[in-house]
PDB file of C-alpha atoms in Angstrom:
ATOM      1  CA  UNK O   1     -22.183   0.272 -26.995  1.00 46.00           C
ATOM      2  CA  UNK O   2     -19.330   2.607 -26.268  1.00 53.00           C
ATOM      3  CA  UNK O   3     -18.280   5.405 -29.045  1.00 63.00           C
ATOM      4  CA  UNK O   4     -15.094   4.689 -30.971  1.00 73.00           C
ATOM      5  CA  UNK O   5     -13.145   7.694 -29.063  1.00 67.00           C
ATOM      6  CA  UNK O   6     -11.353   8.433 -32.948  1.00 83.00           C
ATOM      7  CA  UNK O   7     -14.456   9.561 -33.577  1.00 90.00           C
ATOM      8  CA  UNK O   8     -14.340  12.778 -31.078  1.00 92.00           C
ATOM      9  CA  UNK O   9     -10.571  13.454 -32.407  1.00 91.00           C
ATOM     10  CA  UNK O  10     -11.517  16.294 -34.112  1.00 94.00           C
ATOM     11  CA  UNK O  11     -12.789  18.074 -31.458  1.00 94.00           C
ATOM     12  CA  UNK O  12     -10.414  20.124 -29.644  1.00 95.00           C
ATOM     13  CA  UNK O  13     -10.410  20.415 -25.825  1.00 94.00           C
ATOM     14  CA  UNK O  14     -11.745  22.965 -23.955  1.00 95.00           C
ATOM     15  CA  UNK O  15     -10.399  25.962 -23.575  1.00 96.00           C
ATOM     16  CA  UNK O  16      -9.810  27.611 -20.330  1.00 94.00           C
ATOM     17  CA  UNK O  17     -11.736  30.595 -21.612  1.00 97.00           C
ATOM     18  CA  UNK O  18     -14.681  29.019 -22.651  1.00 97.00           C
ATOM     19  CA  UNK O  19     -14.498  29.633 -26.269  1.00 98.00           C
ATOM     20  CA  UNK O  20     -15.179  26.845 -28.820  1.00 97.00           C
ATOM     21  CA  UNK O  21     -13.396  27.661 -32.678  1.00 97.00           C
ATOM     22  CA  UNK O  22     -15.445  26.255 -35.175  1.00 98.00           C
ATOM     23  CA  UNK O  23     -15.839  26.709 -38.791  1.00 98.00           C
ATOM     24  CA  UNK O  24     -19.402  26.593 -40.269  1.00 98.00           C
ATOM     25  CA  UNK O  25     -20.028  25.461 -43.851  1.00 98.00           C
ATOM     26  CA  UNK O  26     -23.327  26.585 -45.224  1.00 98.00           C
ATOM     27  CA  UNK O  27     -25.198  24.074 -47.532  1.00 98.00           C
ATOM     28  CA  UNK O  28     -28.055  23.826 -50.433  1.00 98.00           C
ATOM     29  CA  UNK O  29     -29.925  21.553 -53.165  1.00 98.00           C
ATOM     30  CA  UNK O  30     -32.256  21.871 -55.507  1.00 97.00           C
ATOM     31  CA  UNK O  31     -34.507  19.043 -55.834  1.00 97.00           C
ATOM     32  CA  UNK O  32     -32.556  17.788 -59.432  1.00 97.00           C
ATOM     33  CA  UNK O  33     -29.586  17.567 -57.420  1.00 97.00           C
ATOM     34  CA  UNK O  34     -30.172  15.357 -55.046  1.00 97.00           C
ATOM     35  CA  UNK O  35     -28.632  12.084 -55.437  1.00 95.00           C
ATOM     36  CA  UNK O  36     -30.112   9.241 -53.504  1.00 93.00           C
ATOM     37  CA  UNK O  37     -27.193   7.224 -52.074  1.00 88.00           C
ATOM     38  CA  UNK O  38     -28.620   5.934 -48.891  1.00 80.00           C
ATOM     39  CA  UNK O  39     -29.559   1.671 -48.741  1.00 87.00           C
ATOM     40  CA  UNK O  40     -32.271   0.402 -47.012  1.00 90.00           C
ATOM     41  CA  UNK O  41     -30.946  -0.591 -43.101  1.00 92.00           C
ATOM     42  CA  UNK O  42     -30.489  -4.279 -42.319  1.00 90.00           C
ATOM     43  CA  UNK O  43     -33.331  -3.881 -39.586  1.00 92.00           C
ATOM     44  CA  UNK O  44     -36.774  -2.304 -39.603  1.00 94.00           C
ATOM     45  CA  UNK O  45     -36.210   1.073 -38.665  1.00 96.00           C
ATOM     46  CA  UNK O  46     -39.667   3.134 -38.065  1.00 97.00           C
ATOM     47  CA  UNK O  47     -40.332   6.518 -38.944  1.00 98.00           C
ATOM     48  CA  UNK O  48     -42.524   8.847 -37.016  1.00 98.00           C
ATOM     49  CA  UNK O  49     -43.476  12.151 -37.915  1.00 98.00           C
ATOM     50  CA  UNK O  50     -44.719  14.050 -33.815  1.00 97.00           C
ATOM     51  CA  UNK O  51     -47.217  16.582 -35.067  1.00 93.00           C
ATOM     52  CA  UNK O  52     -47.104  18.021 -31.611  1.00 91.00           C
ATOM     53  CA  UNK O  53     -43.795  17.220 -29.681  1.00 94.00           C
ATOM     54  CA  UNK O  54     -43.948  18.239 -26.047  1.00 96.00           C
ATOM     55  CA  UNK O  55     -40.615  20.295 -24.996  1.00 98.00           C
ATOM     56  CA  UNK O  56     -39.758  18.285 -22.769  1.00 97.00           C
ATOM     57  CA  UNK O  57     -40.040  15.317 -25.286  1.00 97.00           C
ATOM     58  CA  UNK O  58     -37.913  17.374 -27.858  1.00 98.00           C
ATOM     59  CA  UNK O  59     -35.697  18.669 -25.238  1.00 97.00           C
ATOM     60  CA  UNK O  60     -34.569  14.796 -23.961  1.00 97.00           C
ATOM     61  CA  UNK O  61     -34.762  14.085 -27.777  1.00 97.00           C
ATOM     62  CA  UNK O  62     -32.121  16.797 -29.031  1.00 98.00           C
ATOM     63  CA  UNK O  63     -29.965  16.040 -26.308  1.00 96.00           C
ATOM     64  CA  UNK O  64     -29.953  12.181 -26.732  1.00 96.00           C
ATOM     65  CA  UNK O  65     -28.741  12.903 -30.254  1.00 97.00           C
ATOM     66  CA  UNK O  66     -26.418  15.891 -30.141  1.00 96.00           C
ATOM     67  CA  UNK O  67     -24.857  16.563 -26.766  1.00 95.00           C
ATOM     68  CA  UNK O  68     -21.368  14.000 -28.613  1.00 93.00           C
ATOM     69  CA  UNK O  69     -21.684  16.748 -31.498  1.00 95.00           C
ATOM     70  CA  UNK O  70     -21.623  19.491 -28.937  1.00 96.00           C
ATOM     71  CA  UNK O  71     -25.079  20.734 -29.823  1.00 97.00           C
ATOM     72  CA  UNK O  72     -26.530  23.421 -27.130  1.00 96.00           C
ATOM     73  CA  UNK O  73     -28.191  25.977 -28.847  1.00 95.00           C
ATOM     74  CA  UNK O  74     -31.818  24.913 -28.595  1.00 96.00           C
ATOM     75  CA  UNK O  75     -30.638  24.461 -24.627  1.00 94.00           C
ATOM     76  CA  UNK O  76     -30.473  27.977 -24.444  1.00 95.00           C
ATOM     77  CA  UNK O  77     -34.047  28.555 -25.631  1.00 97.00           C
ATOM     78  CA  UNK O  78     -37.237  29.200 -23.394  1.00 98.00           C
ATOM     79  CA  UNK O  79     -40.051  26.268 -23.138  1.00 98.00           C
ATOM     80  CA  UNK O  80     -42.182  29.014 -24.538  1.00 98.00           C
ATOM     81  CA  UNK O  81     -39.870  29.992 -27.396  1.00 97.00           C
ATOM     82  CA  UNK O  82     -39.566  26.235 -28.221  1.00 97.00           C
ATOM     83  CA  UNK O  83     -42.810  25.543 -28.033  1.00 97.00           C
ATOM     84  CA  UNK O  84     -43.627  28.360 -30.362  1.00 96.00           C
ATOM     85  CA  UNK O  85     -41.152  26.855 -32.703  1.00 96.00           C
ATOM     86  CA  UNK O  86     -42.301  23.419 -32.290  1.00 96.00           C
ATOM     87  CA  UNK O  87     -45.691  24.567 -33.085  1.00 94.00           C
ATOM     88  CA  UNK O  88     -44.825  26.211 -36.134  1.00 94.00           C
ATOM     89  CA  UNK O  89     -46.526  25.705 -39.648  1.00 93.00           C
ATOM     90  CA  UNK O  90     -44.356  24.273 -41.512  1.00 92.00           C
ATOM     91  CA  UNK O  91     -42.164  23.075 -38.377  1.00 96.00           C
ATOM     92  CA  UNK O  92     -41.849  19.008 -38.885  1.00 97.00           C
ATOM     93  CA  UNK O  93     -40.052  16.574 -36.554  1.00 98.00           C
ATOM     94  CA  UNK O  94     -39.472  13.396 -37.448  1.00 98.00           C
ATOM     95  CA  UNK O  95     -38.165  10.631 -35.141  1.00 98.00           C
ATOM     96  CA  UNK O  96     -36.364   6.812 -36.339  1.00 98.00           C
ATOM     97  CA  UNK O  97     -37.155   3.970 -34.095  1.00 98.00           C
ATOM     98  CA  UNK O  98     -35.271   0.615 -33.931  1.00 97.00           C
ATOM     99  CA  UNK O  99     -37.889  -1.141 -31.865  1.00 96.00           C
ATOM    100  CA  UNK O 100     -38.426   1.134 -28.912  1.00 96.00           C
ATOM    101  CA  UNK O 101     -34.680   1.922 -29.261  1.00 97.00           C
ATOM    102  CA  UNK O 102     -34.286   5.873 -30.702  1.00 98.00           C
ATOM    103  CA  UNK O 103     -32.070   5.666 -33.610  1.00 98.00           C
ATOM    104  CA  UNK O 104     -32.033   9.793 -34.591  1.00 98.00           C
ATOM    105  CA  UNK O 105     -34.700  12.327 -35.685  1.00 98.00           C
ATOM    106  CA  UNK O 106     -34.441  14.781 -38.358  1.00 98.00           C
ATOM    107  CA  UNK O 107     -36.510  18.455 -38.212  1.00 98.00           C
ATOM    108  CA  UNK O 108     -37.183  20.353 -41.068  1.00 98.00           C
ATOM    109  CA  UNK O 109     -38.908  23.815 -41.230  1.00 95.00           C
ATOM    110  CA  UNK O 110     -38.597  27.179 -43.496  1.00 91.00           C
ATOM    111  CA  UNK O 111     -37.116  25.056 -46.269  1.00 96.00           C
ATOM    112  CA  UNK O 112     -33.954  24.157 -43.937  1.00 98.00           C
ATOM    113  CA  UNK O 113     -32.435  20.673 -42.726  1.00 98.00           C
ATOM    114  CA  UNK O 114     -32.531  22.375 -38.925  1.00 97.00           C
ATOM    115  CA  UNK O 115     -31.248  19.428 -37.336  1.00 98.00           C
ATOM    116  CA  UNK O 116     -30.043  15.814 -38.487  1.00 98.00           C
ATOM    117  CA  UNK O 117     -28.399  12.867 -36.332  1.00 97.00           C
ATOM    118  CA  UNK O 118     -28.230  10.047 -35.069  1.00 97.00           C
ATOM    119  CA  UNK O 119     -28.092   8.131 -31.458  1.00 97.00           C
ATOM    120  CA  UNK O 120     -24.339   6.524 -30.984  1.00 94.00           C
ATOM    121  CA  UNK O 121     -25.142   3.140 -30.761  1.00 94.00           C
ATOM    122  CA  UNK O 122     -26.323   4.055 -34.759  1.00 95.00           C
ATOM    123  CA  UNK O 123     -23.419   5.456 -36.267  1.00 94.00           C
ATOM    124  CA  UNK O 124     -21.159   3.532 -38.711  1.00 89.00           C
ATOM    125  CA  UNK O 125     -24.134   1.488 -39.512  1.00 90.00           C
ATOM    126  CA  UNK O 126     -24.882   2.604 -42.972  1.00 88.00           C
ATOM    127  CA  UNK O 127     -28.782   3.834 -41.635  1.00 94.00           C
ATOM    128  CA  UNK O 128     -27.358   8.013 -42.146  1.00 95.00           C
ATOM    129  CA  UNK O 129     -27.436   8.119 -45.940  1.00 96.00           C
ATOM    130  CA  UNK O 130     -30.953   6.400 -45.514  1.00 96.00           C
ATOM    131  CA  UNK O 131     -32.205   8.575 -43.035  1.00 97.00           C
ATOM    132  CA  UNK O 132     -30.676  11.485 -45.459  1.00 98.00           C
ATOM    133  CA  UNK O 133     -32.955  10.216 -48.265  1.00 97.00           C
ATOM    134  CA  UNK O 134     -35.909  10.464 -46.265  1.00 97.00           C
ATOM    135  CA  UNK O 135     -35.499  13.903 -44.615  1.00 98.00           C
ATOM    136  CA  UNK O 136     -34.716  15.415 -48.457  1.00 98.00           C
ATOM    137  CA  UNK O 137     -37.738  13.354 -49.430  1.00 97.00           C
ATOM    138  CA  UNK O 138     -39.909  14.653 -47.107  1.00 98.00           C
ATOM    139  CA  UNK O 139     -38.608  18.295 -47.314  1.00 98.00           C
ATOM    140  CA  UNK O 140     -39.366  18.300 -50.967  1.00 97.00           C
ATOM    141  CA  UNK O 141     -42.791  16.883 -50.848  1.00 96.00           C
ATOM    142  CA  UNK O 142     -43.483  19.827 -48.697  1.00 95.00           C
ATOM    143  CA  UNK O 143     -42.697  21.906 -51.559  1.00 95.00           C
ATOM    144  CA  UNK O 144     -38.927  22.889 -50.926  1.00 95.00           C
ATOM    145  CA  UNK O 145     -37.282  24.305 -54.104  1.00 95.00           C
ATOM    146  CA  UNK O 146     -33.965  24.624 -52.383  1.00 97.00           C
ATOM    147  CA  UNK O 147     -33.342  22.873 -49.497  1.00 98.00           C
ATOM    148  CA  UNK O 148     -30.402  24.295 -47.008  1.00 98.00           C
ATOM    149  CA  UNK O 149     -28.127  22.985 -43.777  1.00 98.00           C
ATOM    150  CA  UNK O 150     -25.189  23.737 -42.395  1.00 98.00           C
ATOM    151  CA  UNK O 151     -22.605  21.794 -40.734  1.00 98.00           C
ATOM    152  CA  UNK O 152     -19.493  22.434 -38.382  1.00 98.00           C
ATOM    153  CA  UNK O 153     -16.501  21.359 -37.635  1.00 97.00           C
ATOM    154  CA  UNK O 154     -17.765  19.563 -34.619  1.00 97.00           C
ATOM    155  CA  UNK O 155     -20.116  17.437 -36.147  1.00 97.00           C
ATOM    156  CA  UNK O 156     -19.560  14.055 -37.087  1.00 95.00           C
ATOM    157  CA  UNK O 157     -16.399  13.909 -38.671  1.00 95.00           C
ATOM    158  CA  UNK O 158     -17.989  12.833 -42.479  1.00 94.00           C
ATOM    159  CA  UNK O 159     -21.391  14.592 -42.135  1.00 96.00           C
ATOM    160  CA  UNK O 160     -20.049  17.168 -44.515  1.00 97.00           C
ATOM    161  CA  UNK O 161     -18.903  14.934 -47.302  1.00 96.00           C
ATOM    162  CA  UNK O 162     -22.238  13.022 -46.450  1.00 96.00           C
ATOM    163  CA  UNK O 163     -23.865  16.184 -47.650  1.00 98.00           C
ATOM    164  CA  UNK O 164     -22.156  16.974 -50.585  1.00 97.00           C
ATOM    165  CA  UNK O 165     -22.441  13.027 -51.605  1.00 96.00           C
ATOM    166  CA  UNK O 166     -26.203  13.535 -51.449  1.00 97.00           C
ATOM    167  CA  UNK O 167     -25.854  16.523 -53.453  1.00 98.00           C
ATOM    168  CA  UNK O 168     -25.854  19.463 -51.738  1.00 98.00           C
ATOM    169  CA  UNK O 169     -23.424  21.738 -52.395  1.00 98.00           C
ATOM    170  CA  UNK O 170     -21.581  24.715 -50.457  1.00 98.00           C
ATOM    171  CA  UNK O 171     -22.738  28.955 -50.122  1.00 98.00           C
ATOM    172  CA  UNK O 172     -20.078  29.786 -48.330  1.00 98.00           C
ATOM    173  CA  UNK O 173     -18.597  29.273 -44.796  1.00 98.00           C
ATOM    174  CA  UNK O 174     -17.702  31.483 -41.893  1.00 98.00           C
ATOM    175  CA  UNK O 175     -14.978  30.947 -38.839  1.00 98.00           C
ATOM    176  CA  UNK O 176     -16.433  31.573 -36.000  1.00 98.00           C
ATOM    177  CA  UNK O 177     -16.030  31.456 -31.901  1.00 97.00           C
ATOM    178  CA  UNK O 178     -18.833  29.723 -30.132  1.00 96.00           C
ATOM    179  CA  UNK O 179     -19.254  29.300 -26.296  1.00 96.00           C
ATOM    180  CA  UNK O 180     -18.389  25.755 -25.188  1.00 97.00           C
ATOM    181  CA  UNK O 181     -21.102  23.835 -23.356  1.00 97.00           C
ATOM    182  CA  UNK O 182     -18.436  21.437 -21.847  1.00 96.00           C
ATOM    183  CA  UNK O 183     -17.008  24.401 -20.383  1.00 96.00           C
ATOM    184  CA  UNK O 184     -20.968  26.009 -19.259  1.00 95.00           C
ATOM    185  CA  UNK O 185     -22.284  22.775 -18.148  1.00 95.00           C
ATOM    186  CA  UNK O 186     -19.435  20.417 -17.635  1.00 93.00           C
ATOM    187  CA  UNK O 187     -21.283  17.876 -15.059  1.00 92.00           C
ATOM    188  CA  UNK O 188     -23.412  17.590 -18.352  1.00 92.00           C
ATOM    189  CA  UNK O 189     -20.887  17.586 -21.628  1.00 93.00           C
ATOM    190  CA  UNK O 190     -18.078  15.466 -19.678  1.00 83.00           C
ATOM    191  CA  UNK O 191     -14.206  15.280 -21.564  1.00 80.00           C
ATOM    192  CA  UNK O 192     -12.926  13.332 -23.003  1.00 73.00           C
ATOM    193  CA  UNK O 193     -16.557  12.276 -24.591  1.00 68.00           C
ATOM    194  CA  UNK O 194     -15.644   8.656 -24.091  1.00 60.00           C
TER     195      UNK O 194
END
């Protein structure tokens, strides 16, 4: 299934210096704010939480699900600095299956929402605001009193108001200039997206 290029629109083009503007919106609930909004998917879509994810595993796995939302920072990381992290107490990953078909993964650790998404061919299917419910679920069975995130302005174009729909609400937000990975690995983070 190919992406519905609108959905990229917000993100501007590179820029020949390398620079990417973004704005980032910092995020957090307590557990009586949370509002569950999110219906169960048409299909059966399986949970999984990997107690020990390999890198290489969470590597293919973060890229799969953020390189259209411009995620790179983890790509920057070590194998043994990610290990490390994904080997943390308290670290979780938790992968969505359609089938053997990936479908997203959330990762939760230090009371934060690290990471949240889904694979393309998912989005626009009503299956976020689910996923949503689970990853707040699961973050405050683990004894979360305030659960945070943020979000930018290179994410999915309604993961914010997704947020503040499930109740999260905003600490604050900061402009800032990030380095472009379709400018550092362009053979990798091709433009347009489409």
């Amino acid at each position: 299934m190919s992406p519905d290029p609108d959905l990229f629109r917000h993100q501007p083009p590179p820029r020949a210096d390398g620079w990417l503007p973004v704005t980032i919106t910092h995020l957090e609930m307590e557990p009586s704010a949370w509002t569950r909004r999110g219906r169960p998917p048409a299909f059966e879509v399986r949970i999984e939480h990997v107690g020990a994810p390999t890198v290489a595993a969470y590597r293919e796995l973060y890229d799969r699900v953020g390189r259209p939302w411009l995620w790179y920072e983890r790509r920057l990381w070590t194998d043994a600095a990610l290990q490390a992290l994904l080997l943390r107490p308290g670290h979780e990953l938790h992968v969505a299956h359609d089938g053997s078909a990936l479908v997203g993964f959330f990762e939760l650790g230090d009371d934060e929402l690290a990471f949240f998404g889904l694979t393309l061919d998912y989005i626009g299917r009503r299956i976020g605001p689910w996923l949503l419910d689970r990853a707040i679920e699961r973050a405050f069975a683990l004894g979360a009193q305030q659960l945070r995130l943020n979000t930018n302005t290179v994410d999915h174009p309604r993961a914010l108001d997704t947020y503040r729909k499930a109740g999260f609400r905003s600490t604050g937000s900061e402009r800032v200039e990030l380095r472009d990975p379709r400018v550092m690995w362009p053979d990798v983070y091709r433009w347009p997206p489409v």
